[in-house]
Short mmCIF file of C-alpha atoms in Angstrom, two decimals:
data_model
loop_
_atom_site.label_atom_id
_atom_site.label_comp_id
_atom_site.label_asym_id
_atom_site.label_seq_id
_atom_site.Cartn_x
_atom_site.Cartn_y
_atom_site.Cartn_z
CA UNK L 1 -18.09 -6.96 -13.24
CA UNK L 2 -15.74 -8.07 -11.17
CA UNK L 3 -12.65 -5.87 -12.27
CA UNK L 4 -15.03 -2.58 -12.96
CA UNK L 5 -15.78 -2.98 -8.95
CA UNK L 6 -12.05 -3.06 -8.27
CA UNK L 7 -11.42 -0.17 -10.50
CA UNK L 8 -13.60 1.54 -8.11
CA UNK L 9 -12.21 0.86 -5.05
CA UNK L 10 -8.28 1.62 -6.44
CA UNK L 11 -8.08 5.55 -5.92
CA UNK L 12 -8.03 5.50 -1.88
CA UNK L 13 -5.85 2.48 -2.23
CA UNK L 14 -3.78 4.54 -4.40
CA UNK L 15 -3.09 6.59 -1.79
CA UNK L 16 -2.49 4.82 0.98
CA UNK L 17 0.21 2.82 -0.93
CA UNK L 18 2.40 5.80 -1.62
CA UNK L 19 2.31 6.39 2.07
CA UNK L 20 3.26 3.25 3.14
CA UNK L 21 6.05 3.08 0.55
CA UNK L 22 7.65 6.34 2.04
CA UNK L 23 6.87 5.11 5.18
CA UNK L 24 8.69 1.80 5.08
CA UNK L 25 11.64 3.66 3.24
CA UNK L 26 12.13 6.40 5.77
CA UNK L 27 12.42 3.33 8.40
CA UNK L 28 13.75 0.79 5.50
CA UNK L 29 15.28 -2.56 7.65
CA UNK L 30 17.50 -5.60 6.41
CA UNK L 31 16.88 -8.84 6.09
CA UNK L 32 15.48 -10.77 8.85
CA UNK L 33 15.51 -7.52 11.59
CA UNK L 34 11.99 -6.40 9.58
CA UNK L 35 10.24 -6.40 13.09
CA UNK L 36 8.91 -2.53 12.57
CA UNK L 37 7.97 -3.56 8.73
CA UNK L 38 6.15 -6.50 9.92
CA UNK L 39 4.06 -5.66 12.93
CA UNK L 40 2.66 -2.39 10.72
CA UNK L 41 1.96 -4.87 7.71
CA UNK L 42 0.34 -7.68 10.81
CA UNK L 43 -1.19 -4.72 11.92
CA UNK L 44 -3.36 -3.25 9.35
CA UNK L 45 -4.21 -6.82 7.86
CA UNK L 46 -5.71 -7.77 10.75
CA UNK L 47 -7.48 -4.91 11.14
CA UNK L 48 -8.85 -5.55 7.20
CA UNK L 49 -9.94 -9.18 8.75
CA UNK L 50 -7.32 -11.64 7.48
CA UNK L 51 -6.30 -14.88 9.49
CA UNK L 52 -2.75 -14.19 10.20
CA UNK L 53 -0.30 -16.73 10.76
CA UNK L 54 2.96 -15.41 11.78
CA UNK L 55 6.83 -15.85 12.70
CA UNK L 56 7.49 -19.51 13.63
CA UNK L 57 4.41 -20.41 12.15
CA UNK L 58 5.49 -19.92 8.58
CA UNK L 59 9.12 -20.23 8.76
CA UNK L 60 11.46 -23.23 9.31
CA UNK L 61 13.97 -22.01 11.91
CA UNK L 62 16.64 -25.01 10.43
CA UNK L 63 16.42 -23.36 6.67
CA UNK L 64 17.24 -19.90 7.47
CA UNK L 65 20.54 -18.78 6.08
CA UNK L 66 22.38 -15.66 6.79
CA UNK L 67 20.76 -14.73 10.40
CA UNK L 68 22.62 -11.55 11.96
CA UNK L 69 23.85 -12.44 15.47
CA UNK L 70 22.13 -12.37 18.47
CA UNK L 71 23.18 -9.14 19.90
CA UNK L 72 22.31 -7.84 16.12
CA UNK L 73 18.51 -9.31 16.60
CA UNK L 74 18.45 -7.60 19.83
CA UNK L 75 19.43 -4.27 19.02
CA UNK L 76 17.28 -4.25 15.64
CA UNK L 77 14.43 -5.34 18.19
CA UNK L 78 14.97 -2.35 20.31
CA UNK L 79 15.27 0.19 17.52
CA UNK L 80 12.51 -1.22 16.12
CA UNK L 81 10.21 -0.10 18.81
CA UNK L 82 11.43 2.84 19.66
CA UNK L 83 10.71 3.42 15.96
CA UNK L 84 6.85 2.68 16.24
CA UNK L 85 6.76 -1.25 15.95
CA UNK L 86 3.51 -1.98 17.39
CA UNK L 87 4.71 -4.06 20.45
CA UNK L 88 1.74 -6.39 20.73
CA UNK L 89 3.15 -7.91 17.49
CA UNK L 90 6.88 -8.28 17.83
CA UNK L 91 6.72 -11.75 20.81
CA UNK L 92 5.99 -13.18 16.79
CA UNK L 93 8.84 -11.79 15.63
CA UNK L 94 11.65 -11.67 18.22
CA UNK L 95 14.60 -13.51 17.21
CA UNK L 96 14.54 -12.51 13.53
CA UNK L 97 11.33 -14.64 12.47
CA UNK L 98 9.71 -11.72 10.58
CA UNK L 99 7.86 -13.41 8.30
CA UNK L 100 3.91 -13.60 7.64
CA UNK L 101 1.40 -15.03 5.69
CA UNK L 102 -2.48 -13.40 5.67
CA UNK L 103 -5.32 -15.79 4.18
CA UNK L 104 -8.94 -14.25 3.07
CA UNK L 105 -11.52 -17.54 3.17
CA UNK L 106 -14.21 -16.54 0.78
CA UNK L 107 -16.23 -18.69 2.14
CA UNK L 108 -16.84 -20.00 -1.62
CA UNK L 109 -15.22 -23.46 -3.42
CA UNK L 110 -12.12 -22.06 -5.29
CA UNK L 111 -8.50 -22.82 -6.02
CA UNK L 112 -5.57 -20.94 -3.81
CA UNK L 113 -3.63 -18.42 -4.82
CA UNK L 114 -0.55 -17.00 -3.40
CA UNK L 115 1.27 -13.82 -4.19
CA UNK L 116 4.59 -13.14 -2.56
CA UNK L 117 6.42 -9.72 -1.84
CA UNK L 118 9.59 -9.20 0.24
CA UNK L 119 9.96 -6.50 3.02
CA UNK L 120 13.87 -6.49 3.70
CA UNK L 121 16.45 -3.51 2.65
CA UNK L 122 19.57 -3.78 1.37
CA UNK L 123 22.81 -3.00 3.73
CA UNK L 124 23.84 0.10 1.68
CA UNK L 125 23.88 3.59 3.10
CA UNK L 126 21.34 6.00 1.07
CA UNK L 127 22.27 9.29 -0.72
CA UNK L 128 21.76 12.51 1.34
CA UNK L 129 22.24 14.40 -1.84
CA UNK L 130 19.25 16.78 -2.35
CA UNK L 131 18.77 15.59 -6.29
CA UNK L 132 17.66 12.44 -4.49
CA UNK L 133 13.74 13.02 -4.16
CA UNK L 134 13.50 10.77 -0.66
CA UNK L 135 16.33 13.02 0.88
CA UNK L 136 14.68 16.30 -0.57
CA UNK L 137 10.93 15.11 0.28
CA UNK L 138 11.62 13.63 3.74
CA UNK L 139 11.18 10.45 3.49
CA UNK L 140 15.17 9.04 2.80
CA UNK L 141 16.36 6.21 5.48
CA UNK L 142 16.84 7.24 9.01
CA UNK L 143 18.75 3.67 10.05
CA UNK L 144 22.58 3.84 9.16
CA UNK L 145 23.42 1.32 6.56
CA UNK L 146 19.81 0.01 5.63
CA UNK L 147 18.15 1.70 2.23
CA UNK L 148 15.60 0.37 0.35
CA UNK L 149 16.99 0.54 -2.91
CA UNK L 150 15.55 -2.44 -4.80
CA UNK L 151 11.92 -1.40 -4.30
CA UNK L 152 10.49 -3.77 -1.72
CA UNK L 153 9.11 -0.77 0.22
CA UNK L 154 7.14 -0.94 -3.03
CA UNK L 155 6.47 -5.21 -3.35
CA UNK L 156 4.80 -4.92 0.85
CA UNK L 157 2.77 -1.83 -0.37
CA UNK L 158 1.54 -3.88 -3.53
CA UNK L 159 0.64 -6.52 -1.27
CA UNK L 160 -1.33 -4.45 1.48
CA UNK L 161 -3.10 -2.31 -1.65
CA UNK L 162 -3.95 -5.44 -3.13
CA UNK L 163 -5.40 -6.78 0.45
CA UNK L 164 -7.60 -3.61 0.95
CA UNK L 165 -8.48 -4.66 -2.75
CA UNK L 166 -9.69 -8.17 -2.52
CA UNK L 167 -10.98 -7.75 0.94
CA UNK L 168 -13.55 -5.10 0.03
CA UNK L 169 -14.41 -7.08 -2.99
CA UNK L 170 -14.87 -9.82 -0.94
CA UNK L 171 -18.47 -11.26 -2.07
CA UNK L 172 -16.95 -11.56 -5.64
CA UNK L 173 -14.39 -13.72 -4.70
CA UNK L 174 -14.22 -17.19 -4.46
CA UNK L 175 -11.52 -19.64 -2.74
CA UNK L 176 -8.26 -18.93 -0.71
CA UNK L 177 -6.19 -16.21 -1.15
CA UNK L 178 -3.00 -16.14 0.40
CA UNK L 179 -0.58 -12.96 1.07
CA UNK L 180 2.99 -14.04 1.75
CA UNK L 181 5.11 -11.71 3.07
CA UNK L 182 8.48 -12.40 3.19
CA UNK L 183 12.06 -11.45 4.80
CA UNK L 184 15.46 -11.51 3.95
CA UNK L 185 15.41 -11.46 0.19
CA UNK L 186 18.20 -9.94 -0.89
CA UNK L 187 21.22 -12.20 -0.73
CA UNK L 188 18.52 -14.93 -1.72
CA UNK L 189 18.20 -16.12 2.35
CA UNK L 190 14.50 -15.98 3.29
CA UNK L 191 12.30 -17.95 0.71
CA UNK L 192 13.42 -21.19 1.60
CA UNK L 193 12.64 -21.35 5.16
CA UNK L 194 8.99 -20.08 4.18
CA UNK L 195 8.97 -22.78 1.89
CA UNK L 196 10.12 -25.59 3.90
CA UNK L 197 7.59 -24.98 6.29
CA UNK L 198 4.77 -25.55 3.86
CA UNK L 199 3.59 -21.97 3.41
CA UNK L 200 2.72 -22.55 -0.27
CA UNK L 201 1.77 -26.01 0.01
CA UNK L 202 -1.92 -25.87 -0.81
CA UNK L 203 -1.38 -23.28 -2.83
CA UNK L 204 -2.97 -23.90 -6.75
CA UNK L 205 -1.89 -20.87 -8.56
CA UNK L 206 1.78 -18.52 -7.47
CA UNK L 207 2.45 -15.25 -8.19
CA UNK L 208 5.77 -13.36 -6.87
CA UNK L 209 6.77 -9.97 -8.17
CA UNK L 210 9.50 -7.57 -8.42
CA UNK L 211 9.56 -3.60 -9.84
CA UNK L 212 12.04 -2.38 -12.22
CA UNK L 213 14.70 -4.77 -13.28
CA UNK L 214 15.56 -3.20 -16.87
CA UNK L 215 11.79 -3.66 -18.11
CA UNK L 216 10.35 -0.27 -19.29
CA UNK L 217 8.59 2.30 -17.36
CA UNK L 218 4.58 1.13 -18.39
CA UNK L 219 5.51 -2.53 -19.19
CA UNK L 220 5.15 -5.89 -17.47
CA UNK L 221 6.59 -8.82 -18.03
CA UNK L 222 4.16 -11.71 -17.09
CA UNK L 223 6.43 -14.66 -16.60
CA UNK L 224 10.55 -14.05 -16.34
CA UNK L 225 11.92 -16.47 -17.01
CA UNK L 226 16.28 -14.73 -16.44
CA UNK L 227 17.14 -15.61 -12.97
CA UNK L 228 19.78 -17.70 -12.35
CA UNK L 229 20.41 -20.32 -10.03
CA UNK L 230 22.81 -19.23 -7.10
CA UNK L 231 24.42 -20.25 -3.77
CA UNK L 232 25.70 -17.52 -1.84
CA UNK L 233 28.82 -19.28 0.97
CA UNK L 234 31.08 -18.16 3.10
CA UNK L 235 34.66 -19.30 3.61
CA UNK L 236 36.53 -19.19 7.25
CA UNK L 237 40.07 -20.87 6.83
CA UNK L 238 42.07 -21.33 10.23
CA UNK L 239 46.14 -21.23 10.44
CA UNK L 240 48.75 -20.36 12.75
CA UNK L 241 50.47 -17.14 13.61
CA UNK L 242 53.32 -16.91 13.53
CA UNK L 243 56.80 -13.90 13.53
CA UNK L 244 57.20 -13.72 9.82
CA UNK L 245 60.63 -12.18 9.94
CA UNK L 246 62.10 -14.91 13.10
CA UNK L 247 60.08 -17.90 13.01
CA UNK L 248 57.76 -18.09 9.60
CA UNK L 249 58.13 -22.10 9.49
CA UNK L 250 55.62 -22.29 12.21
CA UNK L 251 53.34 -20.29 11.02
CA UNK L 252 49.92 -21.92 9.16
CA UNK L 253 49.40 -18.94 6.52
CA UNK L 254 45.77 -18.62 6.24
CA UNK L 255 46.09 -15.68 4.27
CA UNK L 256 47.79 -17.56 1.40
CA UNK L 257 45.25 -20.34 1.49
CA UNK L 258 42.20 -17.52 0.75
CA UNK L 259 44.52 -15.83 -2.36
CA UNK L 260 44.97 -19.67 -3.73
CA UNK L 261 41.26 -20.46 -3.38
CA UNK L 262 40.35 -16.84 -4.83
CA UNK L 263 42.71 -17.18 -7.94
CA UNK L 264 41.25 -20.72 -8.26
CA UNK L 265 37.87 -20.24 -8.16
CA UNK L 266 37.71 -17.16 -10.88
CA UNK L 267 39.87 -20.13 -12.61
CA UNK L 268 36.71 -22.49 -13.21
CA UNK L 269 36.03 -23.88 -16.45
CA UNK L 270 32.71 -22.26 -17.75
CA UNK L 271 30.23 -24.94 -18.52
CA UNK L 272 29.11 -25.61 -22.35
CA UNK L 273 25.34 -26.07 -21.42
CA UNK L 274 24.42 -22.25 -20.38
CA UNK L 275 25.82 -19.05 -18.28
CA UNK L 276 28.03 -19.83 -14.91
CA UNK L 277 29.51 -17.35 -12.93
CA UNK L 278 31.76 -16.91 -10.21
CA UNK L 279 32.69 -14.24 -7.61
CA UNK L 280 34.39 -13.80 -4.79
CA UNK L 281 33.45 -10.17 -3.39
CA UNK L 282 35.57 -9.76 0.00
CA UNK L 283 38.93 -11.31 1.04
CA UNK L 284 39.70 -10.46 4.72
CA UNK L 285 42.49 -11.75 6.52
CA UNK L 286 45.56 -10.69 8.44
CA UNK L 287 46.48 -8.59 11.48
CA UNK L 288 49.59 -7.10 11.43
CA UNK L 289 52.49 -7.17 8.09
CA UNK L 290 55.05 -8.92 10.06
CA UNK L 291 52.48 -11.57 11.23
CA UNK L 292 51.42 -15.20 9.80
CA UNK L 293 47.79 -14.74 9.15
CA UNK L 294 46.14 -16.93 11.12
CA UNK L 295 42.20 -16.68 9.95
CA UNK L 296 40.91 -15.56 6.41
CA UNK L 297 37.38 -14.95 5.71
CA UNK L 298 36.20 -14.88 2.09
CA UNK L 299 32.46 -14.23 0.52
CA UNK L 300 31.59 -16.22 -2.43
CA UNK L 301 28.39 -16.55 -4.74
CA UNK L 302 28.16 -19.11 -8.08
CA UNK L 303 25.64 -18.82 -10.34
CA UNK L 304 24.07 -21.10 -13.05
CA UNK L 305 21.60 -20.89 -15.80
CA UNK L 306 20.25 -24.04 -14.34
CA UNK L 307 20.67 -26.00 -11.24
CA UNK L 308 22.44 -27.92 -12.56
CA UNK L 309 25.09 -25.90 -14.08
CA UNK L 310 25.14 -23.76 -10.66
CA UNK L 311 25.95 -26.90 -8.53
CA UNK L 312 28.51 -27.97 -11.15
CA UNK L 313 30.07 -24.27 -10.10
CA UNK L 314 29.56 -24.92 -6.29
CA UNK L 315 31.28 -28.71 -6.45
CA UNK L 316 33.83 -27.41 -8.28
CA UNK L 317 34.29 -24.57 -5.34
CA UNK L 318 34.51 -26.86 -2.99
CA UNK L 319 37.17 -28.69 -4.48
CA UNK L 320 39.14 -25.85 -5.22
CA UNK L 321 38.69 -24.54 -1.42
CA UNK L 322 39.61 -28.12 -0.18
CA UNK L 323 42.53 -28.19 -2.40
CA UNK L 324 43.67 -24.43 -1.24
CA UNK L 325 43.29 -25.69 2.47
CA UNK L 326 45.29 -28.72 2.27
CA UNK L 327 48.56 -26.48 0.58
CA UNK L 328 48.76 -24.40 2.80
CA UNK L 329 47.80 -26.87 5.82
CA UNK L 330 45.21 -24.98 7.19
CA UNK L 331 41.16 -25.78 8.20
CA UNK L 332 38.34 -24.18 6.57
CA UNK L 333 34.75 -24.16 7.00
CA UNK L 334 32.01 -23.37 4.35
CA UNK L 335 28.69 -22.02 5.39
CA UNK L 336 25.98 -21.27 3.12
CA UNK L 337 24.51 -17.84 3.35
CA UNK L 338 21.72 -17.83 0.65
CA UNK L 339 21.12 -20.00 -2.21
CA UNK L 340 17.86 -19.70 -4.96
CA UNK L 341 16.64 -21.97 -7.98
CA UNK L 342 16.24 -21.87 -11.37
CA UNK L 343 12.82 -21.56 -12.30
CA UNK L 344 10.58 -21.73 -15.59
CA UNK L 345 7.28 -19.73 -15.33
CA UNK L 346 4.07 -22.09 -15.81
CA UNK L 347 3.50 -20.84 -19.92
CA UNK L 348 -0.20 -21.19 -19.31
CA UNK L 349 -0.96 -19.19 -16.09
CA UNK L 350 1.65 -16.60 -17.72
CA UNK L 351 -0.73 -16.56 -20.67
CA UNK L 352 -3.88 -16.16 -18.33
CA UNK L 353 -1.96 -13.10 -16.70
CA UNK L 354 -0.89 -11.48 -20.11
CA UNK L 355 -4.51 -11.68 -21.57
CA UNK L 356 -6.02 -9.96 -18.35
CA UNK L 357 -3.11 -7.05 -18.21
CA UNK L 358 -3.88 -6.75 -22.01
CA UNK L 359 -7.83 -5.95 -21.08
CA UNK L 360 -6.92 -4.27 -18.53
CA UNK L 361 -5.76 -1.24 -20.93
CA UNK L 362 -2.94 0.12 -18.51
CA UNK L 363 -0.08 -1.04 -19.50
CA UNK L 364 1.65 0.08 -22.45
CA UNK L 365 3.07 -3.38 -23.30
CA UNK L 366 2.40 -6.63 -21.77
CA UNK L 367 5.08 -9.20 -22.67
CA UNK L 368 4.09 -12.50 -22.24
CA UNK L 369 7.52 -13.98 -21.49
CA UNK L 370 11.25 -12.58 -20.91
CA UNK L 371 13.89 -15.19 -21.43
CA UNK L 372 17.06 -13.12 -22.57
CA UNK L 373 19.45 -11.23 -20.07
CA UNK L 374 20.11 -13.76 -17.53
CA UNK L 375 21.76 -12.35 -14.88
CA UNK L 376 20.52 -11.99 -11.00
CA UNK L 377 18.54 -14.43 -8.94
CA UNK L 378 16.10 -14.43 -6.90
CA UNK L 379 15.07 -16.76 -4.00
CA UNK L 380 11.11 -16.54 -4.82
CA UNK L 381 12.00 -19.51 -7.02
CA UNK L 382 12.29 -21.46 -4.02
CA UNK L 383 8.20 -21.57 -3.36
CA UNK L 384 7.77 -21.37 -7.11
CA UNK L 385 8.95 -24.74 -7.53
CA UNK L 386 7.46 -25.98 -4.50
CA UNK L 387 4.13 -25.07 -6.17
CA UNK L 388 4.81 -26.77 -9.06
CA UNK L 389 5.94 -30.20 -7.28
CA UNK L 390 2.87 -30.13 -5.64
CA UNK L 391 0.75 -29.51 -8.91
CA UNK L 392 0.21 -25.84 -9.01
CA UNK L 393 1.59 -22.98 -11.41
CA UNK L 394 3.73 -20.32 -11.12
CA UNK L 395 5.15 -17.15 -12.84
CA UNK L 396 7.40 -14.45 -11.72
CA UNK L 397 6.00 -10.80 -12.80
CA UNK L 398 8.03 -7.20 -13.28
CA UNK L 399 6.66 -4.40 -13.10
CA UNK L 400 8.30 -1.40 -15.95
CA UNK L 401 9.03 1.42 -14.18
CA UNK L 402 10.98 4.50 -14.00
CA UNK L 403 14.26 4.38 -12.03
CA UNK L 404 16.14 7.92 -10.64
CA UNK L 405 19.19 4.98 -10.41
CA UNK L 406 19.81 1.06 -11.13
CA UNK L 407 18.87 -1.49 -8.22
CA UNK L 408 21.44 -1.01 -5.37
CA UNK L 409 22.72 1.87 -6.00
CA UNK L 410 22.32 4.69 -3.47
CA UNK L 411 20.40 6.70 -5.31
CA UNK L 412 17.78 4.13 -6.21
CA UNK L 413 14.17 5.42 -6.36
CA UNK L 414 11.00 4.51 -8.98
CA UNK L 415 7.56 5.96 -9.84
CA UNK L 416 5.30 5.73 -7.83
CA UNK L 417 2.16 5.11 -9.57
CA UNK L 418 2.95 1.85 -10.88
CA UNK L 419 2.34 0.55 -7.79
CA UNK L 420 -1.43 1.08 -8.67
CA UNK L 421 -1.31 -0.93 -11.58
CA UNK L 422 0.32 -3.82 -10.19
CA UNK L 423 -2.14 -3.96 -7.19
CA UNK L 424 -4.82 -3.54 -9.62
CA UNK L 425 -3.34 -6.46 -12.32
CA UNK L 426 -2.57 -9.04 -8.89
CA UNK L 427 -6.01 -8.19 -7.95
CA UNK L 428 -8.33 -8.68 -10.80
CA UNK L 429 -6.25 -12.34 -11.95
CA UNK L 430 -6.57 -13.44 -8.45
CA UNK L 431 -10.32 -12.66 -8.83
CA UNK L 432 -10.80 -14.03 -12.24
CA UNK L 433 -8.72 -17.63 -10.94
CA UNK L 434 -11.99 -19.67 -11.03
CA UNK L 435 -12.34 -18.51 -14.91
CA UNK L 436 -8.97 -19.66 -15.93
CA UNK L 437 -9.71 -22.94 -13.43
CA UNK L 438 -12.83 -23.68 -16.03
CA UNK L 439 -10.20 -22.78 -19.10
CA UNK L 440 -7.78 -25.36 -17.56
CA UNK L 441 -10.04 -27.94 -17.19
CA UNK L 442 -11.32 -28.09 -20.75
CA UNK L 443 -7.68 -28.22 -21.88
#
């Protein structure tokens, strides 16, 4: 009964998702300067009734990684208004805190269950070519350098079309449901902070979700199970200038130190036990050719099949960066930027979610588990193993869909409509939780 009466509310939900999506793309904001994304999303849940808890409230201020600077937050702040934040919201917000977390009380007994979407952009300036449907429909980025082109403007429409789901549905529900919306995913920076301040604590059953990622336009993939672990760092290393044609034995080349540590690094010794990677994307040091470079500034990321094997990567950095520092006599300082986990979907709430998307009759394939093609990360690991510590379960679930172009590229875009059936699919398995509670039990 339940998922006939949320078949019937879908259609004007269907709707309003598609303009949200272009909505949020046309106005499409990085991670942790979401202030216009998050007072519209505070806005309209509060309006549906949800007890909001906002900003502060649900993220650690110590955990962040990778905050822009203050002048950065401020600027963001005021663009974001004159952009149509809704003002009363954004005192949450200010200072990059733009996360939130909506909870429907049922008002029944229950278990909790929390689905996660992210809200942030990526720092990548969008196509204006007119083969690129936002920039020939009107809806392509308007902020220089900020272009949703993973498909969150998707994951925070999925999560308001699946509040205005379970919210009108309301009397058929029982428990806690909790919407996390979070910033500052890409480069894996925003999950822990959320997580560290408890927001999935009492949470029973997780769900997180991402569109795309190579799975088949019509398919879903109920627990992935590819990410790797990562830890994204930055390296500063301090020298000396110096006159490199009359006086170079007083210079302190930091220069050379970043080359050593770069050449060194992609040098690691693969581990036996699963994938590890290495990269360093940007080396950037120097002033002037006939000047001793006196800083260098490099951005790393490791990667592991495991924590384990991703640590063994970022020790092994370290070393390396320690060792490239003390050649060339210079400092250095390492600041992590972003970091995510390794984690293993629970196999029996995946199960539970494959059996419902099978009756569900939508999808053209439901695959229960993906374990082959590890390759990115993602930081919704972080509250996906803080569930399970606690005692909960969790999966990860992709959406197949259409893509004009692969994730972070410029030309990035996806079908729309699959946004109904993932609001539909989150919705009916967080309304059928008690039934799989009974089917746990008797296990």
């Amino acid at each position: 009964m339940t998922t006939t009466l949320l078949k019937q509310t879908l259609n004007p939900v269907a709707d309003k998702m598609i303009h949200w999506r272009r909505d949020f793309h046309k106005f499409a904001e990085s991670g942790w300067v979401e202030f216009r994304t998050s007072t519209l999303v505070a806005e309209e849940l509060d309006r549906l009734g949800y007890r909001l808890a906002l900003g502060r409230d649900v993220i650690n201020a110590e955990s962040r990684m990778g905050v822009p600077s203050e002048e950065v937050l401020l600027k963001n702040e005021q663009r974001a208004l004159e952009q149509g934040a809704i003002e009363k919201w954004m005192p949450y917000f200010s200072g990059g805190f733009t996360g939130l977390v909506a909870t429907l009380e049922t008002g029944r007994p229950g278990p909790t269950v929390g689905i996660r979407v992210d809200m942030d952009a990526l720092d990548l300036q969008e196509s204006h070519e007119c083969s690129h449907r936002p920039a020939e429909q009107g809806f392509q980025s308007v902020n220089h350098n900020m272009t949703h082109a993973c498909g969150h403007d998707g994951h925070t429409s999925i999560g308001l079309g699946v509040a205005h789901l379970l919210m009108a549905n309301k009397t058929q529900l029982s428990g806690r449901i909790k919407l996390i919306f979070q910033p500052a995913e890409e480069g894996t920076r925003g999950a822990k902070s959320m997580a560290d301040a408890g927001v999935v604590d009492d949470v029973d059953y997780f769900m997180a979700i991402h569109l795309g990622v190579g799975v088949p336009n019509g398919e879903v993939v109920c627990g992935n199970d590819t990410f790797l672990a990562t830890t994204k760092f930055n390296v500063d290393f301090h020298g000396y200038p110096a006159h490199a044609g009359g006086n170079p034995e007083l210079g302190k080349n930091a220069l050379l130190a970043a080359a050593q540590a770069t050449l060194g690094l992609h040098s690691i010794s693969r581990h036996s036990e699963g994938a590890s990677r290495i990269n360093v994307g940007v080396i950037d040091a120097g002033t002037g050719r006939n000047v001793i470079a006196q800083h260098a500034h490099l951005k790393v990321e490791s990667r592991g099949e495991t924590n384990q094997i991703n640590q063994y990567m970022f020790d092994r950095s370290k070393d390396i960066i320690a060792g490239a520092a003390a050649m060339y006599d210079v400092s250095y300082y390492i600041d992590i930027v972003g970091a995510a986990y390794r984690s293993i979907p629970s196999p029996s709430w995946v199960q539970f979610i494959a059996d419902k998307a099978k009756q569900l009759g939508c999808f053209e394939k439901v695959v229960d588990r993906q374990m082959d093609g590890a390759a990115g990360s993602e930081d919704a690991t972080y509250m996906m193993e803080r569930v399970k510590e606690k005692g909960g379960e969790a999966t990860y679930i992709i959406f197949g869909t259409e893509l004009s172009a692969g994730h972070h590229n410029d030309k990035f875009d996806f079908q729309e409509d699959v946004m109904t059936n993932a609001a539909l699919l989150l919705s009916v398995v967080t309304a059928s939780v008690k039934d799989y509670t009974k089917e746990h039990q008797k296990d």
